[in-house]
mmCIF file of C-alpha atoms in Angstrom:
data_model
loop_
_atom_site.group_PDB
_atom_site.id
_atom_site.type_symbol
_atom_site.label_atom_id
_atom_site.label_comp_id
_atom_site.label_asym_id
_atom_site.label_seq_id
_atom_site.Cartn_x
_atom_site.Cartn_y
_atom_site.Cartn_z
ATOM 1 C CA MET A 202 10.496 -19.287 -25.795
ATOM 2 C CA ALA A 203 9.123 -17.284 -22.784
ATOM 3 C CA PRO A 204 5.590 -16.039 -22.820
ATOM 4 C CA LYS A 205 4.688 -12.900 -23.961
ATOM 5 C CA ILE A 206 2.696 -10.584 -20.998
ATOM 6 C CA PRO A 207 0.394 -7.943 -22.367
ATOM 7 C CA GLY A 208 0.578 -4.515 -21.383
ATOM 8 C CA PRO A 209 2.422 -3.383 -18.047
ATOM 9 C CA TRP A 210 3.394 -5.992 -15.668
ATOM 10 C CA PHE A 211 3.535 -4.995 -12.268
ATOM 11 C CA GLN A 212 5.261 -6.639 -8.994
ATOM 12 C CA VAL A 213 3.733 -5.857 -5.208
ATOM 13 C CA LEU A 214 6.330 -6.171 -2.594
ATOM 14 C CA ASN A 215 4.781 -6.420 0.856
ATOM 15 C CA MET A 216 7.971 -4.747 3.063
ATOM 16 C CA PRO A 217 7.813 -6.556 6.319
ATOM 17 C CA ASN A 218 9.571 -5.839 9.501
ATOM 18 C CA PRO A 219 13.119 -6.530 9.354
ATOM 19 C CA SER A 220 12.950 -7.916 13.129
ATOM 20 C CA GLN A 221 11.390 -10.943 11.925
ATOM 21 C CA LYS A 222 14.532 -12.803 10.759
ATOM 22 C CA LEU A 223 13.778 -16.478 10.424
ATOM 23 C CA SER A 224 10.384 -15.525 8.412
ATOM 24 C CA LEU A 225 12.894 -13.542 6.157
ATOM 25 C CA PHE A 226 15.563 -15.858 5.732
ATOM 26 C CA THR A 227 12.793 -18.833 4.771
ATOM 27 C CA ARG A 228 11.020 -16.051 2.061
ATOM 28 C CA LYS A 229 14.232 -14.619 0.234
ATOM 29 C CA ALA A 230 15.078 -18.685 0.287
ATOM 30 C CA LEU A 231 12.015 -18.818 -1.723
ATOM 31 C CA TYR A 232 11.839 -15.437 -3.193
ATOM 32 C CA GLY A 233 15.120 -16.101 -4.666
ATOM 33 C CA THR A 234 14.732 -19.284 -6.174
ATOM 34 C CA VAL A 235 11.600 -18.186 -7.680
ATOM 35 C CA GLY A 236 12.850 -15.152 -8.564
ATOM 36 C CA LEU A 237 15.782 -16.820 -10.774
ATOM 37 C CA VAL A 238 13.910 -18.734 -12.666
ATOM 38 C CA GLY A 239 11.423 -15.683 -13.150
ATOM 39 C CA SER A 240 14.671 -13.880 -14.373
ATOM 40 C CA TYR A 241 14.496 -16.198 -17.439
ATOM 41 C CA MET A 242 11.044 -16.619 -18.068
ATOM 42 C CA LEU A 243 9.988 -12.852 -17.393
ATOM 43 C CA PRO A 244 10.656 -9.069 -18.515
ATOM 44 C CA ALA A 245 11.707 -7.076 -15.347
ATOM 45 C CA PRO A 246 8.720 -4.974 -14.588
ATOM 46 C CA ASP A 247 8.050 -1.163 -15.329
ATOM 47 C CA VAL A 248 6.223 -0.621 -12.191
ATOM 48 C CA THR A 249 6.912 -2.343 -8.693
ATOM 49 C CA ILE A 250 4.520 -1.210 -5.943
ATOM 50 C CA PHE A 251 5.538 -1.187 -2.076
ATOM 51 C CA CYS A 252 3.199 -1.881 0.289
ATOM 52 C CA TYR A 253 3.588 -0.850 3.821
ATOM 53 C CA HIS A 254 1.436 -0.175 7.170
ATOM 54 C CA GLY A 255 2.510 1.573 9.785
ATOM 55 C CA LEU A 256 5.693 3.429 10.895
ATOM 56 C CA ALA A 257 6.220 2.966 14.107
ATOM 57 C CA ASP A 258 9.264 1.432 17.034
ATOM 58 C CA ASP A 259 7.330 -1.640 18.344
ATOM 59 C CA GLU A 260 7.191 -5.381 17.706
ATOM 60 C CA TRP A 261 4.055 -5.569 15.510
ATOM 61 C CA ARG A 262 4.925 -7.561 12.791
ATOM 62 C CA PHE A 263 3.577 -5.233 10.081
ATOM 63 C CA ASN A 264 5.227 -2.129 11.656
ATOM 64 C CA VAL A 265 8.674 -0.707 10.001
ATOM 65 C CA SER A 266 10.678 1.729 12.472
ATOM 66 C CA PRO A 267 10.884 5.175 11.236
ATOM 67 C CA ASP A 268 14.701 5.305 10.813
ATOM 68 C CA GLU A 269 14.463 2.030 9.201
ATOM 69 C CA PHE A 270 11.790 2.866 6.624
ATOM 70 C CA LYS A 271 13.884 5.907 5.907
ATOM 71 C CA ARG A 272 17.404 3.970 4.984
ATOM 72 C CA GLN A 273 14.938 1.889 2.921
ATOM 73 C CA VAL A 274 13.543 4.504 0.822
ATOM 74 C CA ARG A 275 17.196 5.812 0.441
ATOM 75 C CA TYR A 276 17.773 3.130 -1.061
ATOM 76 C CA LEU A 277 14.996 2.567 -2.899
ATOM 77 C CA LEU A 278 15.605 6.090 -4.234
ATOM 78 C CA THR A 279 19.279 4.423 -6.203
ATOM 79 C CA LYS A 280 16.905 1.811 -7.966
ATOM 80 C CA TYR A 281 13.928 3.524 -8.606
ATOM 81 C CA HIS A 282 11.790 6.936 -10.098
ATOM 82 C CA PHE A 283 8.934 7.284 -7.895
ATOM 83 C CA VAL A 284 5.639 7.806 -9.198
ATOM 84 C CA SER A 285 2.275 8.178 -8.198
ATOM 85 C CA LEU A 286 -0.513 6.000 -8.423
ATOM 86 C CA ASP A 287 -2.432 8.059 -10.837
ATOM 87 C CA GLU A 288 0.821 7.949 -13.317
ATOM 88 C CA VAL A 289 0.254 4.168 -13.376
ATOM 89 C CA SER A 290 -3.273 4.390 -14.025
ATOM 90 C CA THR A 291 -2.255 6.660 -16.992
ATOM 91 C CA TYR A 292 0.093 4.202 -17.694
ATOM 92 C CA ILE A 293 -2.120 1.116 -17.790
ATOM 93 C CA ASN A 294 -4.133 3.534 -20.406
ATOM 94 C CA GLN A 295 -1.351 3.669 -22.328
ATOM 95 C CA LYS A 296 -1.488 7.357 -22.413
ATOM 96 C CA LYS A 297 1.839 7.943 -20.496
ATOM 97 C CA ALA A 298 5.099 5.863 -21.135
ATOM 98 C CA ILE A 299 7.322 5.086 -18.344
ATOM 99 C CA ALA A 300 10.683 5.016 -19.412
ATOM 100 C CA ARG A 301 13.060 4.069 -16.532
ATOM 101 C CA PRO A 302 12.059 1.451 -13.918
ATOM 102 C CA ALA A 303 9.511 3.060 -11.292
ATOM 103 C CA ALA A 304 8.392 2.526 -7.754
ATOM 104 C CA VAL A 305 5.015 3.918 -5.620
ATOM 105 C CA LEU A 306 4.635 3.877 -2.290
ATOM 106 C CA THR A 307 1.836 2.546 -0.662
ATOM 107 C CA PHE A 308 0.251 2.394 2.659
ATOM 108 C CA ASP A 309 -2.556 -0.068 4.172
ATOM 109 C CA ASP A 310 -5.196 0.520 6.784
ATOM 110 C CA GLY A 311 -4.495 4.037 7.293
ATOM 111 C CA TYR A 312 -2.155 4.448 10.681
ATOM 112 C CA ALA A 313 -2.034 7.853 12.523
ATOM 113 C CA ASN A 314 1.344 7.237 12.498
ATOM 114 C CA LEU A 315 1.654 8.169 9.158
ATOM 115 C CA ALA A 316 0.279 11.792 9.672
ATOM 116 C CA GLY A 317 4.011 12.828 10.684
ATOM 117 C CA PHE A 318 5.606 12.132 7.526
ATOM 118 C CA VAL A 319 4.113 14.721 5.767
ATOM 119 C CA PRO A 320 7.370 16.952 5.558
ATOM 120 C CA TYR A 321 9.695 13.874 4.846
ATOM 121 C CA PHE A 322 7.490 12.934 1.784
ATOM 122 C CA LYS A 323 6.780 16.527 0.111
ATOM 123 C CA GLU A 324 10.994 16.988 0.899
ATOM 124 C CA LEU A 325 11.651 13.986 -1.498
ATOM 125 C CA GLY A 326 8.803 14.748 -4.010
ATOM 126 C CA ILE A 327 7.105 11.157 -3.197
ATOM 127 C CA ARG A 328 3.516 11.093 -3.413
ATOM 128 C CA PRO A 329 2.433 7.911 -1.454
ATOM 129 C CA THR A 330 -0.888 6.423 -1.539
ATOM 130 C CA VAL A 331 -2.764 5.236 1.765
ATOM 131 C CA PHE A 332 -5.907 3.393 1.768
ATOM 132 C CA VAL A 333 -7.914 3.938 4.671
ATOM 133 C CA LEU A 334 -10.938 2.684 6.179
ATOM 134 C CA ALA A 335 -13.998 4.410 5.905
ATOM 135 C CA GLN A 336 -15.607 3.838 9.415
ATOM 136 C CA PRO A 337 -12.392 3.378 11.196
ATOM 137 C CA ASP A 338 -14.160 3.795 14.822
ATOM 138 C CA ARG A 339 -16.008 -0.085 13.857
ATOM 139 C CA ALA A 340 -12.472 -1.493 12.517
ATOM 140 C CA ASN A 341 -12.122 -5.170 12.634
ATOM 141 C CA ARG A 342 -9.466 -4.871 15.217
ATOM 142 C CA LEU A 343 -9.178 -9.027 15.194
ATOM 143 C CA GLU A 344 -8.482 -9.040 11.193
ATOM 144 C CA LEU A 345 -6.089 -6.140 11.541
ATOM 145 C CA ASP A 346 -4.371 -7.541 14.415
ATOM 146 C CA ASN A 347 -3.779 -4.401 16.390
ATOM 147 C CA HIS A 348 -4.593 -1.487 18.129
ATOM 148 C CA HIS A 349 -2.696 1.374 17.070
ATOM 149 C CA PRO A 350 -4.647 4.362 16.536
ATOM 150 C CA LEU A 351 -5.836 4.983 12.825
ATOM 151 C CA LEU A 352 -6.031 8.260 10.978
ATOM 152 C CA SER A 353 -8.394 10.533 11.870
ATOM 153 C CA THR A 354 -10.743 12.328 9.290
ATOM 154 C CA ALA A 355 -8.730 15.926 10.081
ATOM 155 C CA GLN A 356 -5.355 13.707 9.520
ATOM 156 C CA ILE A 357 -6.508 12.060 6.084
ATOM 157 C CA LYS A 358 -7.574 15.626 4.572
ATOM 158 C CA GLU A 359 -4.147 17.012 5.609
ATOM 159 C CA LEU A 360 -2.481 13.829 3.704
ATOM 160 C CA ASP A 361 -4.767 14.931 0.446
ATOM 161 C CA LYS A 362 -3.714 18.417 0.991
ATOM 162 C CA ALA A 363 -0.054 17.182 0.926
ATOM 163 C CA GLY A 364 -0.640 15.521 -2.561
ATOM 164 C CA TRP A 365 -1.408 12.409 -1.050
ATOM 165 C CA ILE A 366 -3.697 10.031 -2.894
ATOM 166 C CA ILE A 367 -6.327 8.506 -0.536
ATOM 167 C CA GLY A 368 -7.553 4.924 -1.420
ATOM 168 C CA CYS A 369 -10.617 2.900 0.062
ATOM 169 C CA HIS A 370 -9.712 -0.214 2.455
ATOM 170 C CA SER A 371 -13.481 -1.373 2.980
ATOM 171 C CA ALA A 372 -15.363 0.406 5.868
ATOM 172 C CA THR A 373 -14.599 -1.670 8.733
ATOM 173 C CA HIS A 374 -11.374 -4.335 7.398
ATOM 174 C CA THR A 375 -13.855 -7.557 8.235
ATOM 175 C CA ASP A 376 -13.389 -10.634 6.262
ATOM 176 C CA PHE A 377 -15.059 -10.415 2.929
ATOM 177 C CA SER A 378 -15.383 -14.169 2.450
ATOM 178 C CA LEU A 379 -17.944 -14.230 5.657
ATOM 179 C CA LEU A 380 -20.240 -11.325 4.555
ATOM 180 C CA SER A 381 -23.568 -11.313 3.103
ATOM 181 C CA PRO A 382 -23.890 -9.543 -0.517
ATOM 182 C CA ARG A 383 -25.779 -6.694 1.451
ATOM 183 C CA GLN A 384 -22.562 -6.255 3.734
ATOM 184 C CA LEU A 385 -20.250 -6.587 0.798
ATOM 185 C CA HIS A 386 -22.145 -3.382 -0.555
ATOM 186 C CA GLU A 387 -22.070 -1.271 2.192
ATOM 187 C CA GLU A 388 -17.800 -2.335 2.515
ATOM 188 C CA ILE A 389 -16.846 -1.722 -0.769
ATOM 189 C CA SER A 390 -19.210 0.766 -2.815
ATOM 190 C CA GLN A 391 -20.693 2.353 0.607
ATOM 191 C CA ALA A 392 -17.101 2.995 1.852
ATOM 192 C CA LYS A 393 -15.972 4.581 -1.035
ATOM 193 C CA VAL A 394 -19.065 6.907 -1.480
ATOM 194 C CA THR A 395 -18.449 7.801 2.551
ATOM 195 C CA ILE A 396 -14.249 8.727 1.515
ATOM 196 C CA GLU A 397 -15.616 10.692 -1.401
ATOM 197 C CA LYS A 398 -17.881 12.859 1.073
ATOM 198 C CA MET A 399 -15.197 13.559 3.391
ATOM 199 C CA LEU A 400 -12.883 14.861 0.827
ATOM 200 C CA HIS A 401 -15.115 16.008 -1.218
ATOM 201 C CA LYS A 402 -13.567 14.272 -4.619
ATOM 202 C CA PRO A 403 -13.632 11.132 -6.417
ATOM 203 C CA VAL A 404 -11.683 7.595 -4.808
ATOM 204 C CA LYS A 405 -10.355 6.159 -7.933
ATOM 205 C CA TYR A 406 -8.119 3.485 -5.785
ATOM 206 C CA PHE A 407 -9.490 0.256 -3.950
ATOM 207 C CA ALA A 408 -6.984 -1.830 -2.132
ATOM 208 C CA TYR A 409 -9.013 -5.435 -0.851
ATOM 209 C CA PRO A 410 -8.125 -6.285 2.708
ATOM 210 C CA LYS A 411 -6.432 -9.123 3.162
ATOM 211 C CA GLY A 412 -7.201 -11.574 0.000
ATOM 212 C CA ALA A 413 -9.685 -13.756 1.454
ATOM 213 C CA TYR A 414 -12.801 -14.091 -0.736
#
């Protein structure tokens, strides 16, 4: 008998650049096999969180072109009801039911090219979440693996005003596995406080950079 999983179950998908054909083929083969087995063992997720990074036409592996991104969103709209991270939080605390498959759009790092999508998401009624760096001027570019411009303070405030949820993605996106307790405090707790002072409101969500610990 399949094991019972208590509480909400989530699936997080990192949406890749479609140009990475070989990588995609390998991942599809692997995930397809795992998914086939999982379909017999686990219930379908109530909420799927789609994790993007930048939206631009270039060769960086985590960028998706604007046209391709909009095509993906059109497809997702046929499968999911988009909700905000706040609604998912309410759902986790069992204060609100999610009656049909739901999805959340999130963006890591906080790239400046997201600012141009404010009207697009407003028209669709989607409230994305963007996890920004508290000290983008000190961003660890080696860890980010790019030199793309990051959102300015004014742009972050614009996204917040437009209804986007602003989360914390650390101070500089450094490798947490190499840090002292004091440095971890600066990258996590102090980063949250810095963003809260910028927005004059609580920051409730944190995205751990890269997962190394």
